[in-house]
């Protein structure tokens, strides 16, 4: 989704804006622009395509000034083009916006009827016109923005810069992220923290309904429909280095290799091996509360949904509590039965996914207790929940989720152990043994990562495949779904994930000698059945790529084997996920796709 940056300070801001936008590239975008106050005028430059195009435009037409706003646009209304790129200007104001104005059609009709001329196809330009009109009625800028917000419906984070006042930027937030950076004699604003870290680690997360003004000296924050409000300053512990590529060709590869650390960080300070349980006060889920849970409902989208399937399986098997996993994008549109007694677990890397956020809020309104399993501190889903279980994977920049996925699997395994222990479904010994297995996962991941070159060799052999299948059973069925999603999203090869037992109910018809079939064969309770499914594939000449911990198991049926260290059934998906990520990565890299920013996709999906 779009990225916003704003700067008011003492330095030339154009390079600062450009750098901030680069750090927001992971959100996905198709055009970019800046507006800089040069002391007299607003200088606006925009370009379609990547930030290099905007950089080139700035090279040809340098702009000077110490107050400015910038934007990367991910098209929702109007195609990706220079004329639809932000900032949009009306009269003396320039506006950048992330989100969607839902009532844009009626507002635009009214504005056109009153003689306003539009230069773009965007919903955002409406905002610029409305502010300009309010200024024309004699309101000063801050109040003009406030008046404008009152007529907008939908999701927005906006930043406004006026030709009449270079000393400040006005900002507002509703359902799209916006965070302020507090420096020494400098203030910034951005859609996400990495854009601020070169300047400051002290940030203020704005809340929905906040209207703010930043000047060099500091920030003023009010409620759109009320008075001043205090928002705490949060010190961010992520280093800028953590948000950079660190020597790897792509962020995705770096993030795949960061998984052992991500799991260690997620477990850190929480695992109590003596008690066979967890220290996780932040969850707001003490033993008494856990005992009263009637049902657990996992809500998530995409990769996070696949982690939710892992959680669902373990909540049932380890905690003996009814559990379901639902796509958040479906859940809220079908009048779900959810309420008191339900624990709703909203799983999201970004913590900003619009569907997951809305579904979690709806469940909370209906009386459910909401637990957010998110990676971004202070994100919208975290704020909407009763409790949080953060995955401490660090910033994930590649659009394809990798380390956040396995960190989610780890967090949800901990949750299942915690609920199981609290309800008496798990003994101390069993809890301890499972936690010990979790603690050993990072070492097993490291061992698996050491075999990356072998996986690359297999990837080369399927680089020209048109389709691929991924099969697993039990917990590995979710790994198969995730493996297929990874391959399709970054390599653009059509891929499907299936529970192995479903093969003979349809997909087997697809199998021939051109079909790579990745089979998950860890030594667990499903192995024997899975082997029968693999035989069915082999009998149709399918190219079996076996992921297993016992090489002899697939000796006669696999064209390729990837051997991983053996792990207990509950945690083996954390290990077997790793070679599947590597396989997708190398296939995509050899096909020459834009691995970190696959076409048509965005890192943070803040529209429904
Ligand atoms: O931020 P979230 O985890 O809520 O995002 C949900 C999906 O958009 C996300 O997992 C998506 O499927 C990944 N990019 C896939 O790699």
PDB file of N, CA, C and O in Angstrom, residues 84 281 446 560:
ATOM      1  N   UNK A  84      -1.692  10.642 -11.808  1.00  0.00           N
ATOM      2  CA  UNK A  84      -2.404  10.137 -10.618  1.00  0.00           C
ATOM      3  C   UNK A  84      -1.490  10.033  -9.398  1.00  0.00           C
ATOM      4  O   UNK A  84      -1.955   9.737  -8.294  1.00  0.00           O
ATOM      5  N   UNK A 281       2.582 -12.518  30.211  1.00  0.00           N
ATOM      6  CA  UNK A 281       1.580 -11.651  30.827  1.00  0.00           C
ATOM      7  C   UNK A 281       0.880 -10.751  29.834  1.00  0.00           C
ATOM      8  O   UNK A 281      -0.311 -10.454  29.965  1.00  0.00           O
ATOM      9  N   UNK A 446      19.089 -23.665  11.325  1.00  0.00           N
ATOM     10  CA  UNK A 446      20.449 -23.325  10.856  1.00  0.00           C
ATOM     11  C   UNK A 446      21.018 -24.473  10.033  1.00  0.00           C
ATOM     12  O   UNK A 446      21.623 -24.263   8.979  1.00  0.00           O
ATOM     13  N   UNK A 560      14.110 -36.000  -6.228  1.00  0.00           N
ATOM     14  CA  UNK A 560      15.022 -35.175  -5.421  1.00  0.00           C
ATOM     15  C   UNK A 560      14.612 -35.300  -3.961  1.00  0.00           C
ATOM     16  O   UNK A 560      13.426 -35.374  -3.658  1.00  0.00           O
TER      17      UNK A 560
END
